[in-house]
PDB file of N, CA and C in Angstrom:
ATOM      1  N   MET A   1     189.462  98.897 136.787  1.00 89.00           N
ATOM      2  CA  MET A   1     187.951  99.350 136.887  1.00 89.00           C
ATOM      3  C   MET A   1     186.931  98.445 136.993  1.00 89.00           C
ATOM      4  N   ALA A   2     187.097  97.501 135.969  1.00 88.00           N
ATOM      5  CA  ALA A   2     186.002  96.613 135.750  1.00 88.00           C
ATOM      6  C   ALA A   2     186.115  95.631 136.779  1.00 88.00           C
ATOM      7  N   THR A   3     187.295  95.199 137.362  1.00 91.00           N
ATOM      8  CA  THR A   3     187.278  94.317 138.655  1.00 91.00           C
ATOM      9  C   THR A   3     186.724  94.983 139.826  1.00 91.00           C
ATOM     10  N   LEU A   4     186.833  96.208 139.806  1.00 95.00           N
ATOM     11  CA  LEU A   4     186.523  97.028 141.011  1.00 95.00           C
ATOM     12  C   LEU A   4     184.751  97.015 140.969  1.00 95.00           C
ATOM     13  N   PHE A   5     184.330  97.303 139.766  1.00 95.00           N
ATOM     14  CA  PHE A   5     182.845  97.271 139.588  1.00 95.00           C
ATOM     15  C   PHE A   5     182.469  95.773 140.039  1.00 95.00           C
ATOM     16  N   HIS A   6     183.000  94.836 139.532  1.00 94.00           N
ATOM     17  CA  HIS A   6     182.658  93.422 139.850  1.00 94.00           C
ATOM     18  C   HIS A   6     182.556  93.152 141.378  1.00 94.00           C
ATOM     19  N   TRP A   7     183.723  93.625 142.010  1.00 95.00           N
ATOM     20  CA  TRP A   7     183.759  93.355 143.483  1.00 95.00           C
ATOM     21  C   TRP A   7     182.835  94.146 144.271  1.00 95.00           C
ATOM     22  N   ALA A   8     182.379  95.211 143.720  1.00 97.00           N
ATOM     23  CA  ALA A   8     181.676  96.324 144.353  1.00 97.00           C
ATOM     24  C   ALA A   8     180.188  95.574 144.450  1.00 97.00           C
ATOM     25  N   ALA A   9     179.782  95.148 143.106  1.00 97.00           N
ATOM     26  CA  ALA A   9     178.394  94.542 142.972  1.00 97.00           C
ATOM     27  C   ALA A   9     178.455  93.186 143.645  1.00 97.00           C
ATOM     28  N   MET A  10     179.411  92.523 143.654  1.00 96.00           N
ATOM     29  CA  MET A  10     179.355  91.039 144.382  1.00 96.00           C
ATOM     30  C   MET A  10     179.237  91.412 145.846  1.00 96.00           C
ATOM     31  N   SER A  11     180.091  92.285 146.444  1.00 97.00           N
ATOM     32  CA  SER A  11     180.173  92.626 147.737  1.00 97.00           C
ATOM     33  C   SER A  11     178.526  93.012 148.160  1.00 97.00           C
ATOM     34  N   GLY A  12     178.093  93.976 147.455  1.00 97.00           N
ATOM     35  CA  GLY A  12     176.840  94.521 147.818  1.00 97.00           C
ATOM     36  C   GLY A  12     175.801  93.390 147.888  1.00 97.00           C
ATOM     37  N   LEU A  13     175.676  92.538 146.795  1.00 97.00           N
ATOM     38  CA  LEU A  13     174.795  91.552 146.789  1.00 97.00           C
ATOM     39  C   LEU A  13     174.884  90.440 147.767  1.00 97.00           C
ATOM     40  N   VAL A  14     176.200  90.053 148.256  1.00 97.00           N
ATOM     41  CA  VAL A  14     176.500  89.095 149.283  1.00 97.00           C
ATOM     42  C   VAL A  14     175.887  89.826 150.624  1.00 97.00           C
ATOM     43  N   LEU A  15     176.245  91.033 150.917  1.00 97.00           N
ATOM     44  CA  LEU A  15     175.692  91.786 152.097  1.00 97.00           C
ATOM     45  C   LEU A  15     174.281  91.777 152.101  1.00 97.00           C
ATOM     46  N   LEU A  16     173.582  91.769 151.028  1.00 98.00           N
ATOM     47  CA  LEU A  16     172.203  91.772 150.849  1.00 98.00           C
ATOM     48  C   LEU A  16     171.564  90.467 150.970  1.00 98.00           C
ATOM     49  N   GLY A  17     172.368  89.364 151.315  1.00 97.00           N
ATOM     50  CA  GLY A  17     171.815  88.077 151.243  1.00 97.00           C
ATOM     51  C   GLY A  17     171.962  87.258 150.197  1.00 97.00           C
ATOM     52  N   MET A  18     172.403  87.560 149.037  1.00 97.00           N
ATOM     53  CA  MET A  18     172.456  86.647 147.845  1.00 97.00           C
ATOM     54  C   MET A  18     173.556  85.591 148.080  1.00 97.00           C
ATOM     55  N   ALA A  19     173.246  84.367 147.639  1.00 97.00           N
ATOM     56  CA  ALA A  19     174.421  83.378 147.666  1.00 97.00           C
ATOM     57  C   ALA A  19     175.535  83.768 146.794  1.00 97.00           C
ATOM     58  N   PRO A  20     176.783  83.624 147.433  1.00 96.00           N
ATOM     59  CA  PRO A  20     178.055  84.034 146.866  1.00 96.00           C
ATOM     60  C   PRO A  20     178.256  83.724 145.424  1.00 96.00           C
ATOM     61  N   VAL A  21     177.846  82.333 144.914  1.00 95.00           N
ATOM     62  CA  VAL A  21     178.031  82.052 143.724  1.00 95.00           C
ATOM     63  C   VAL A  21     177.202  82.841 142.552  1.00 95.00           C
ATOM     64  N   ALA A  22     175.842  83.172 143.074  1.00 96.00           N
ATOM     65  CA  ALA A  22     175.081  83.938 142.218  1.00 96.00           C
ATOM     66  C   ALA A  22     175.648  85.503 142.164  1.00 96.00           C
ATOM     67  N   ALA A  23     175.981  85.940 143.325  1.00 96.00           N
ATOM     68  CA  ALA A  23     176.776  87.282 143.474  1.00 96.00           C
ATOM     69  C   ALA A  23     177.857  87.378 142.558  1.00 96.00           C
ATOM     70  N   THR A  24     178.815  86.435 142.621  1.00 93.00           N
ATOM     71  CA  THR A  24     179.937  86.527 141.707  1.00 93.00           C
ATOM     72  C   THR A  24     179.556  86.415 140.172  1.00 93.00           C
ATOM     73  N   PHE A  25     178.519  85.839 139.827  1.00 94.00           N
ATOM     74  CA  PHE A  25     178.061  85.833 138.500  1.00 94.00           C
ATOM     75  C   PHE A  25     177.474  87.127 138.064  1.00 94.00           C
ATOM     76  N   SER A  26     176.756  87.753 139.145  1.00 96.00           N
ATOM     77  CA  SER A  26     176.046  89.075 138.617  1.00 96.00           C
ATOM     78  C   SER A  26     177.197  90.085 138.711  1.00 96.00           C
ATOM     79  N   GLY A  27     178.189  89.871 139.340  1.00 95.00           N
ATOM     80  CA  GLY A  27     179.443  91.089 139.523  1.00 95.00           C
ATOM     81  C   GLY A  27     179.978  90.852 138.186  1.00 95.00           C
ATOM     82  N   SER A  28     180.348  89.615 137.739  1.00 93.00           N
ATOM     83  CA  SER A  28     181.104  89.549 136.520  1.00 93.00           C
ATOM     84  C   SER A  28     180.402  90.246 135.220  1.00 93.00           C
ATOM     85  N   VAL A  29     179.009  90.180 135.321  1.00 92.00           N
ATOM     86  CA  VAL A  29     178.179  90.722 134.175  1.00 92.00           C
ATOM     87  C   VAL A  29     178.344  92.296 134.411  1.00 92.00           C
ATOM     88  N   VAL A  30     178.333  92.854 135.564  1.00 94.00           N
ATOM     89  CA  VAL A  30     178.591  94.301 135.752  1.00 94.00           C
ATOM     90  C   VAL A  30     179.868  94.706 135.292  1.00 94.00           C
ATOM     91  N   GLY A  31     180.917  93.939 135.655  1.00 92.00           N
ATOM     92  CA  GLY A  31     182.389  94.042 135.320  1.00 92.00           C
ATOM     93  C   GLY A  31     182.362  94.023 133.746  1.00 92.00           C
ATOM     94  N   ALA A  32     181.748  93.096 133.068  1.00 90.00           N
ATOM     95  CA  ALA A  32     181.864  92.943 131.766  1.00 90.00           C
ATOM     96  C   ALA A  32     181.432  94.146 130.902  1.00 90.00           C
ATOM     97  N   VAL A  33     180.328  94.772 131.411  1.00 88.00           N
ATOM     98  CA  VAL A  33     179.840  95.897 130.804  1.00 88.00           C
ATOM     99  C   VAL A  33     180.853  97.113 130.735  1.00 88.00           C
ATOM    100  N   THR A  34     181.372  97.325 132.072  1.00 91.00           N
ATOM    101  CA  THR A  34     182.425  98.415 132.333  1.00 91.00           C
ATOM    102  C   THR A  34     183.725  98.197 131.359  1.00 91.00           C
ATOM    103  N   ASN A  35     184.103  96.886 131.429  1.00 86.00           N
ATOM    104  CA  ASN A  35     185.200  96.433 130.730  1.00 86.00           C
ATOM    105  C   ASN A  35     185.468  96.578 129.228  1.00 86.00           C
ATOM    106  N   TYR A  36     184.251  96.494 128.645  1.00 86.00           N
ATOM    107  CA  TYR A  36     184.151  96.585 127.145  1.00 86.00           C
ATOM    108  C   TYR A  36     184.871  98.089 126.630  1.00 86.00           C
ATOM    109  N   TRP A  37     184.188  98.955 127.335  1.00 82.00           N
ATOM    110  CA  TRP A  37     184.612 100.402 126.931  1.00 82.00           C
ATOM    111  C   TRP A  37     186.227 100.588 127.272  1.00 82.00           C
ATOM    112  N   LEU A  38     186.446 100.272 128.504  1.00 87.00           N
ATOM    113  CA  LEU A  38     187.812 100.198 128.723  1.00 87.00           C
ATOM    114  C   LEU A  38     188.967  99.554 127.936  1.00 87.00           C
ATOM    115  N   GLN A  39     188.635  98.405 127.739  1.00 80.00           N
ATOM    116  CA  GLN A  39     189.438  97.551 126.766  1.00 80.00           C
ATOM    117  C   GLN A  39     189.551  98.206 125.433  1.00 80.00           C
ATOM    118  N   ARG A  40     188.360  98.554 124.938  1.00 81.00           N
ATOM    119  CA  ARG A  40     188.404  99.190 123.572  1.00 81.00           C
ATOM    120  C   ARG A  40     189.097 100.460 123.331  1.00 81.00           C
ATOM    121  N   THR A  41     189.023 101.239 124.488  1.00 82.00           N
ATOM    122  CA  THR A  41     189.700 102.539 124.366  1.00 82.00           C
ATOM    123  C   THR A  41     191.138 102.625 124.767  1.00 82.00           C
ATOM    124  N   LEU A  42     191.512 101.793 125.917  1.00 86.00           N
ATOM    125  CA  LEU A  42     192.522 102.092 126.613  1.00 86.00           C
ATOM    126  C   LEU A  42     193.696 100.742 126.164  1.00 86.00           C
ATOM    127  N   ALA A  43     193.273  99.591 126.281  1.00 80.00           N
ATOM    128  CA  ALA A  43     194.229  98.486 126.038  1.00 80.00           C
ATOM    129  C   ALA A  43     194.344  98.253 124.421  1.00 80.00           C
ATOM    130  N   PHE A  44     193.305  98.409 123.654  1.00 79.00           N
ATOM    131  CA  PHE A  44     193.458  98.053 122.307  1.00 79.00           C
ATOM    132  C   PHE A  44     192.758  99.151 121.332  1.00 79.00           C
ATOM    133  N   PRO A  45     193.547 100.129 121.342  1.00 76.00           N
ATOM    134  CA  PRO A  45     192.909 101.541 120.534  1.00 76.00           C
ATOM    135  C   PRO A  45     192.810 101.116 119.039  1.00 76.00           C
ATOM    136  N   ASN A  46     193.517 100.262 118.543  1.00 77.00           N
ATOM    137  CA  ASN A  46     193.609 100.175 117.134  1.00 77.00           C
ATOM    138  C   ASN A  46     192.655  98.916 116.827  1.00 77.00           C
ATOM    139  N   ALA A  47     191.817  98.504 117.593  1.00 76.00           N
ATOM    140  CA  ALA A  47     191.029  97.226 117.429  1.00 76.00           C
ATOM    141  C   ALA A  47     190.203  97.165 116.242  1.00 76.00           C
ATOM    142  N   ARG A  48     189.757  95.848 115.888  1.00 78.00           N
ATOM    143  CA  ARG A  48     188.745  95.635 114.822  1.00 78.00           C
ATOM    144  C   ARG A  48     187.711  96.570 115.046  1.00 78.00           C
ATOM    145  N   PRO A  49     186.787  96.812 114.023  1.00 81.00           N
ATOM    146  CA  PRO A  49     185.583  97.592 114.133  1.00 81.00           C
ATOM    147  C   PRO A  49     184.669  97.063 115.286  1.00 81.00           C
ATOM    148  N   HIS A  50     184.020  98.044 115.767  1.00 80.00           N
ATOM    149  CA  HIS A  50     183.104  97.762 117.004  1.00 80.00           C
ATOM    150  C   HIS A  50     181.938  96.634 116.581  1.00 80.00           C
ATOM    151  N   ILE A  51     181.503  96.697 115.426  1.00 83.00           N
ATOM    152  CA  ILE A  51     180.505  95.677 115.038  1.00 83.00           C
ATOM    153  C   ILE A  51     181.074  94.304 115.060  1.00 83.00           C
ATOM    154  N   GLN A  52     182.280  93.954 114.745  1.00 82.00           N
ATOM    155  CA  GLN A  52     183.015  92.820 114.688  1.00 82.00           C
ATOM    156  C   GLN A  52     183.412  92.446 116.147  1.00 82.00           C
ATOM    157  N   ALA A  53     183.817  93.376 117.038  1.00 81.00           N
ATOM    158  CA  ALA A  53     184.390  93.086 118.386  1.00 81.00           C
ATOM    159  C   ALA A  53     183.328  92.860 119.406  1.00 81.00           C
ATOM    160  N   ILE A  54     182.179  93.382 119.210  1.00 86.00           N
ATOM    161  CA  ILE A  54     181.114  93.292 120.113  1.00 86.00           C
ATOM    162  C   ILE A  54     180.606  91.794 120.328  1.00 86.00           C
ATOM    163  N   TRP A  55     180.360  91.161 119.233  1.00 89.00           N
ATOM    164  CA  TRP A  55     179.987  89.835 119.116  1.00 89.00           C
ATOM    165  C   TRP A  55     180.926  88.943 119.654  1.00 89.00           C
ATOM    166  N   ARG A  56     182.082  89.065 119.526  1.00 87.00           N
ATOM    167  CA  ARG A  56     183.278  88.338 120.027  1.00 87.00           C
ATOM    168  C   ARG A  56     183.475  88.578 121.550  1.00 87.00           C
ATOM    169  N   TYR A  57     183.192  89.910 121.893  1.00 86.00           N
ATOM    170  CA  TYR A  57     183.240  90.175 123.305  1.00 86.00           C
ATOM    171  C   TYR A  57     182.186  89.588 124.067  1.00 86.00           C
ATOM    172  N   ALA A  58     180.967  89.508 123.559  1.00 91.00           N
ATOM    173  CA  ALA A  58     179.798  88.892 124.262  1.00 91.00           C
ATOM    174  C   ALA A  58     180.105  87.436 124.294  1.00 91.00           C
ATOM    175  N   PHE A  59     180.614  86.798 123.335  1.00 93.00           N
ATOM    176  CA  PHE A  59     180.957  85.326 123.422  1.00 93.00           C
ATOM    177  C   PHE A  59     182.047  85.083 124.478  1.00 93.00           C
ATOM    178  N   SER A  60     183.072  85.949 124.552  1.00 91.00           N
ATOM    179  CA  SER A  60     184.208  85.851 125.532  1.00 91.00           C
ATOM    180  C   SER A  60     183.724  86.100 126.846  1.00 91.00           C
ATOM    181  N   CYS A  61     182.777  86.932 127.034  1.00 90.00           N
ATOM    182  CA  CYS A  61     182.300  87.248 128.360  1.00 90.00           C
ATOM    183  C   CYS A  61     181.495  86.113 128.970  1.00 90.00           C
ATOM    184  N   SER A  62     180.739  85.522 127.999  1.00 93.00           N
ATOM    185  CA  SER A  62     180.159  84.232 128.481  1.00 93.00           C
ATOM    186  C   SER A  62     180.866  83.169 129.040  1.00 93.00           C
ATOM    187  N   LEU A  63     182.068  82.977 128.200  1.00 95.00           N
ATOM    188  CA  LEU A  63     182.836  82.099 128.594  1.00 95.00           C
ATOM    189  C   LEU A  63     183.717  82.548 129.841  1.00 95.00           C
ATOM    190  N   ALA A  64     183.964  83.624 130.093  1.00 92.00           N
ATOM    191  CA  ALA A  64     184.603  84.247 131.287  1.00 92.00           C
ATOM    192  C   ALA A  64     183.796  84.201 132.526  1.00 92.00           C
ATOM    193  N   ALA A  65     182.361  84.441 132.308  1.00 92.00           N
ATOM    194  CA  ALA A  65     181.581  84.336 133.365  1.00 92.00           C
ATOM    195  C   ALA A  65     181.288  82.773 133.723  1.00 92.00           C
ATOM    196  N   LEU A  66     181.288  81.861 132.870  1.00 95.00           N
ATOM    197  CA  LEU A  66     181.286  80.565 133.290  1.00 95.00           C
ATOM    198  C   LEU A  66     182.526  80.147 133.934  1.00 95.00           C
ATOM    199  N   LEU A  67     183.719  80.475 133.522  1.00 96.00           N
ATOM    200  CA  LEU A  67     185.004  80.242 134.040  1.00 96.00           C
ATOM    201  C   LEU A  67     184.965  80.726 135.590  1.00 96.00           C
ATOM    202  N   ASN A  68     184.482  82.062 135.821  1.00 94.00           N
ATOM    203  CA  ASN A  68     184.463  82.629 137.042  1.00 94.00           C
ATOM    204  C   ASN A  68     183.695  81.953 137.932  1.00 94.00           C
ATOM    205  N   VAL A  69     182.355  81.466 137.480  1.00 96.00           N
ATOM    206  CA  VAL A  69     181.569  80.764 138.447  1.00 96.00           C
ATOM    207  C   VAL A  69     182.109  79.324 138.731  1.00 96.00           C
ATOM    208  N   LEU A  70     182.615  78.557 137.705  1.00 97.00           N
ATOM    209  CA  LEU A  70     183.169  77.351 137.984  1.00 97.00           C
ATOM    210  C   LEU A  70     184.408  77.357 139.102  1.00 97.00           C
ATOM    211  N   ILE A  71     185.470  78.290 138.670  1.00 98.00           N
ATOM    212  CA  ILE A  71     186.464  78.431 139.598  1.00 98.00           C
ATOM    213  C   ILE A  71     185.885  78.662 140.972  1.00 98.00           C
ATOM    214  N   PHE A  72     185.311  79.760 141.071  1.00 97.00           N
ATOM    215  CA  PHE A  72     184.573  80.231 142.511  1.00 97.00           C
ATOM    216  C   PHE A  72     183.963  79.115 143.073  1.00 97.00           C
ATOM    217  N   LEU A  73     183.030  78.286 142.421  1.00 96.00           N
ATOM    218  CA  LEU A  73     182.339  77.230 143.089  1.00 96.00           C
ATOM    219  C   LEU A  73     183.295  76.128 143.578  1.00 96.00           C
ATOM    220  N   VAL A  74     184.376  75.852 142.805  1.00 98.00           N
ATOM    221  CA  VAL A  74     185.347  74.836 143.290  1.00 98.00           C
ATOM    222  C   VAL A  74     186.130  75.345 144.563  1.00 98.00           C
ATOM    223  N   LEU A  75     186.510  76.602 144.415  1.00 98.00           N
ATOM    224  CA  LEU A  75     187.348  77.013 145.589  1.00 98.00           C
ATOM    225  C   LEU A  75     186.403  77.334 146.811  1.00 98.00           C
ATOM    226  N   HIS A  76     185.286  77.687 146.537  1.00 97.00           N
ATOM    227  CA  HIS A  76     184.447  78.173 147.847  1.00 97.00           C
ATOM    228  C   HIS A  76     183.799  76.993 148.435  1.00 97.00           C
ATOM    229  N   GLN A  77     182.979  76.224 147.454  1.00 96.00           N
ATOM    230  CA  GLN A  77     182.407  75.234 148.052  1.00 96.00           C
ATOM    231  C   GLN A  77     182.995  73.827 148.388  1.00 96.00           C
ATOM    232  N   LEU A  78     183.870  73.375 147.255  1.00 97.00           N
ATOM    233  CA  LEU A  78     184.329  72.251 147.246  1.00 97.00           C
ATOM    234  C   LEU A  78     185.672  72.218 148.133  1.00 97.00           C
ATOM    235  N   PHE A  79     186.538  73.379 148.054  1.00 98.00           N
ATOM    236  CA  PHE A  79     187.738  73.323 148.980  1.00 98.00           C
ATOM    237  C   PHE A  79     187.480  74.326 150.216  1.00 98.00           C
ATOM    238  N   GLU A  80     186.085  74.742 150.395  1.00 97.00           N
ATOM    239  CA  GLU A  80     185.844  75.614 151.518  1.00 97.00           C
ATOM    240  C   GLU A  80     186.712  76.764 151.723  1.00 97.00           C
ATOM    241  N   ILE A  81     187.110  77.511 150.697  1.00 97.00           N
ATOM    242  CA  ILE A  81     187.876  78.502 150.915  1.00 97.00           C
ATOM    243  C   ILE A  81     186.916  79.719 151.033  1.00 97.00           C
ATOM    244  N   SER A  82     187.010  80.686 151.935  1.00 96.00           N
ATOM    245  CA  SER A  82     186.086  81.809 152.260  1.00 96.00           C
ATOM    246  C   SER A  82     186.031  82.645 151.009  1.00 96.00           C
ATOM    247  N   VAL A  83     184.840  83.464 151.082  1.00 96.00           N
ATOM    248  CA  VAL A  83     184.354  84.215 149.903  1.00 96.00           C
ATOM    249  C   VAL A  83     185.683  85.163 149.265  1.00 96.00           C
ATOM    250  N   VAL A  84     186.316  86.009 150.130  1.00 96.00           N
ATOM    251  CA  VAL A  84     187.280  86.834 149.461  1.00 96.00           C
ATOM    252  C   VAL A  84     188.462  86.164 148.927  1.00 96.00           C
ATOM    253  N   PRO A  85     189.136  85.260 149.759  1.00 97.00           N
ATOM    254  CA  PRO A  85     190.332  84.631 149.172  1.00 97.00           C
ATOM    255  C   PRO A  85     189.893  83.990 147.882  1.00 97.00           C
ATOM    256  N   ALA A  86     188.779  83.100 147.888  1.00 97.00           N
ATOM    257  CA  ALA A  86     188.246  82.539 146.750  1.00 97.00           C
ATOM    258  C   ALA A  86     188.077  83.347 145.408  1.00 97.00           C
ATOM    259  N   GLN A  87     187.373  84.615 145.683  1.00 96.00           N
ATOM    260  CA  GLN A  87     187.144  85.619 144.622  1.00 96.00           C
ATOM    261  C   GLN A  87     188.607  86.153 144.168  1.00 96.00           C
ATOM    262  N   LEU A  88     189.507  86.248 145.171  1.00 96.00           N
ATOM    263  CA  LEU A  88     190.755  86.895 144.639  1.00 96.00           C
ATOM    264  C   LEU A  88     191.347  85.897 143.683  1.00 96.00           C
ATOM    265  N   LEU A  89     191.480  84.707 143.963  1.00 97.00           N
ATOM    266  CA  LEU A  89     192.134  83.677 143.144  1.00 97.00           C
ATOM    267  C   LEU A  89     191.277  83.556 141.869  1.00 97.00           C
ATOM    268  N   THR A  90     190.066  83.520 141.887  1.00 97.00           N
ATOM    269  CA  THR A  90     189.384  83.300 140.738  1.00 97.00           C
ATOM    270  C   THR A  90     189.440  84.651 139.794  1.00 97.00           C
ATOM    271  N   THR A  91     189.473  85.751 140.358  1.00 95.00           N
ATOM    272  CA  THR A  91     189.748  87.037 139.660  1.00 95.00           C
ATOM    273  C   THR A  91     190.937  86.957 139.090  1.00 95.00           C
ATOM    274  N   ALA A  92     192.179  86.469 139.396  1.00 96.00           N
ATOM    275  CA  ALA A  92     193.400  86.376 138.974  1.00 96.00           C
ATOM    276  C   ALA A  92     193.379  85.508 137.796  1.00 96.00           C
ATOM    277  N   ALA A  93     192.770  84.294 138.030  1.00 97.00           N
ATOM    278  CA  ALA A  93     192.813  83.297 136.828  1.00 97.00           C
ATOM    279  C   ALA A  93     192.019  83.804 135.666  1.00 97.00           C
ATOM    280  N   VAL A  94     190.784  84.366 135.906  1.00 95.00           N
ATOM    281  CA  VAL A  94     189.937  84.926 134.864  1.00 95.00           C
ATOM    282  C   VAL A  94     190.391  85.995 134.099  1.00 95.00           C
ATOM    283  N   ALA A  95     191.378  86.934 134.856  1.00 92.00           N
ATOM    284  CA  ALA A  95     191.853  88.133 134.241  1.00 92.00           C
ATOM    285  C   ALA A  95     192.902  87.633 133.151  1.00 92.00           C
ATOM    286  N   VAL A  96     193.873  86.625 133.466  1.00 94.00           N
ATOM    287  CA  VAL A  96     194.658  86.029 132.533  1.00 94.00           C
ATOM    288  C   VAL A  96     193.948  85.577 131.367  1.00 94.00           C
ATOM    289  N   PHE A  97     192.933  84.592 131.503  1.00 94.00           N
ATOM    290  CA  PHE A  97     192.154  84.202 130.454  1.00 94.00           C
ATOM    291  C   PHE A  97     191.609  85.406 129.547  1.00 94.00           C
ATOM    292  N   ASN A  98     191.062  86.354 130.180  1.00 87.00           N
ATOM    293  CA  ASN A  98     190.443  87.457 129.407  1.00 87.00           C
ATOM    294  C   ASN A  98     191.325  88.338 128.745  1.00 87.00           C
ATOM    295  N   TYR A  99     192.567  88.568 129.314  1.00 87.00           N
ATOM    296  CA  TYR A  99     193.608  89.427 128.364  1.00 87.00           C
ATOM    297  C   TYR A  99     193.916  88.531 127.109  1.00 87.00           C
ATOM    298  N   VAL A 100     194.117  87.266 127.447  1.00 89.00           N
ATOM    299  CA  VAL A 100     194.550  86.500 126.159  1.00 89.00           C
ATOM    300  C   VAL A 100     193.540  86.470 125.193  1.00 89.00           C
ATOM    301  N   VAL A 101     192.236  86.114 125.599  1.00 88.00           N
ATOM    302  CA  VAL A 101     191.129  86.120 124.722  1.00 88.00           C
ATOM    303  C   VAL A 101     190.939  87.493 124.033  1.00 88.00           C
ATOM    304  N   TYR A 102     190.999  88.592 124.820  1.00 81.00           N
ATOM    305  CA  TYR A 102     190.809  89.885 124.234  1.00 81.00           C
ATOM    306  C   TYR A 102     191.857  90.336 123.201  1.00 81.00           C
ATOM    307  N   GLN A 103     193.029  89.930 123.398  1.00 84.00           N
ATOM    308  CA  GLN A 103     194.088  90.309 122.627  1.00 84.00           C
ATOM    309  C   GLN A 103     194.080  89.423 121.332  1.00 84.00           C
ATOM    310  N   ARG A 104     193.790  88.221 121.434  1.00 86.00           N
ATOM    311  CA  ARG A 104     193.917  87.316 120.136  1.00 86.00           C
ATOM    312  C   ARG A 104     192.312  87.154 119.300  1.00 86.00           C
ATOM    313  N   LEU A 105     191.481  87.373 120.032  1.00 82.00           N
ATOM    314  CA  LEU A 105     190.091  87.112 119.449  1.00 82.00           C
ATOM    315  C   LEU A 105     189.063  88.312 119.246  1.00 82.00           C
ATOM    316  N   VAL A 106     189.122  89.119 120.286  1.00 83.00           N
ATOM    317  CA  VAL A 106     188.028  90.278 120.381  1.00 83.00           C
ATOM    318  C   VAL A 106     188.619  91.446 119.874  1.00 83.00           C
ATOM    319  N   PHE A 107     189.612  92.015 120.249  1.00 78.00           N
ATOM    320  CA  PHE A 107     190.072  93.259 119.838  1.00 78.00           C
ATOM    321  C   PHE A 107     191.378  93.136 119.017  1.00 78.00           C
ATOM    322  N   HIS A 108     191.679  92.073 118.429  1.00 75.00           N
ATOM    323  CA  HIS A 108     192.872  91.801 117.629  1.00 75.00           C
ATOM    324  C   HIS A 108     193.089  93.073 116.680  1.00 75.00           C
ATOM    325  N   GLU A 109     194.255  93.728 117.229  1.00 63.00           N
ATOM    326  CA  GLU A 109     194.517  95.039 116.348  1.00 63.00           C
ATOM    327  C   GLU A 109     194.859  94.780 114.906  1.00 63.00           C
ATOM    328  N   GLN A 110     194.419  95.796 114.016  1.00 61.00           N
ATOM    329  CA  GLN A 110     194.791  95.750 112.697  1.00 61.00           C
ATOM    330  C   GLN A 110     196.213  96.177 112.566  1.00 61.00           C
ATOM    331  N   THR A 111     196.976  95.491 111.506  1.00 58.00           N
ATOM    332  CA  THR A 111     198.533  95.771 111.509  1.00 58.00           C
ATOM    333  C   THR A 111     198.697  96.768 110.260  1.00 58.00           C
ATOM    334  N   SER A 112     197.626  97.223 109.508  1.00 54.00           N
ATOM    335  CA  SER A 112     198.180  98.199 108.363  1.00 54.00           C
ATOM    336  C   SER A 112     196.922  99.068 108.292  1.00 54.00           C
TER     337      SER A 112
END
């Protein structure tokens, strides 16, 4: 769902004339807001308390947004890959990064 929101926002902004790099950053912010609730309730239901998780989540989202922009920028502008394939590859890379960070840092589940 978060990826869908990211892509929908990005697509809409590109169609409205925003530069693709700025649109993917904006989309990642929209996706991050959606993602927190989904990760907290569905993927990591026994997570650390919200007050601890939210700050870690904000930090990890900042890293993920930066990674998203950097990968997309390299693929789209340096390697001249069109917007959709560049964002597909970027999304896959950032999704792996996010899951590992969420599992180990943000929503680390309590074991007792």
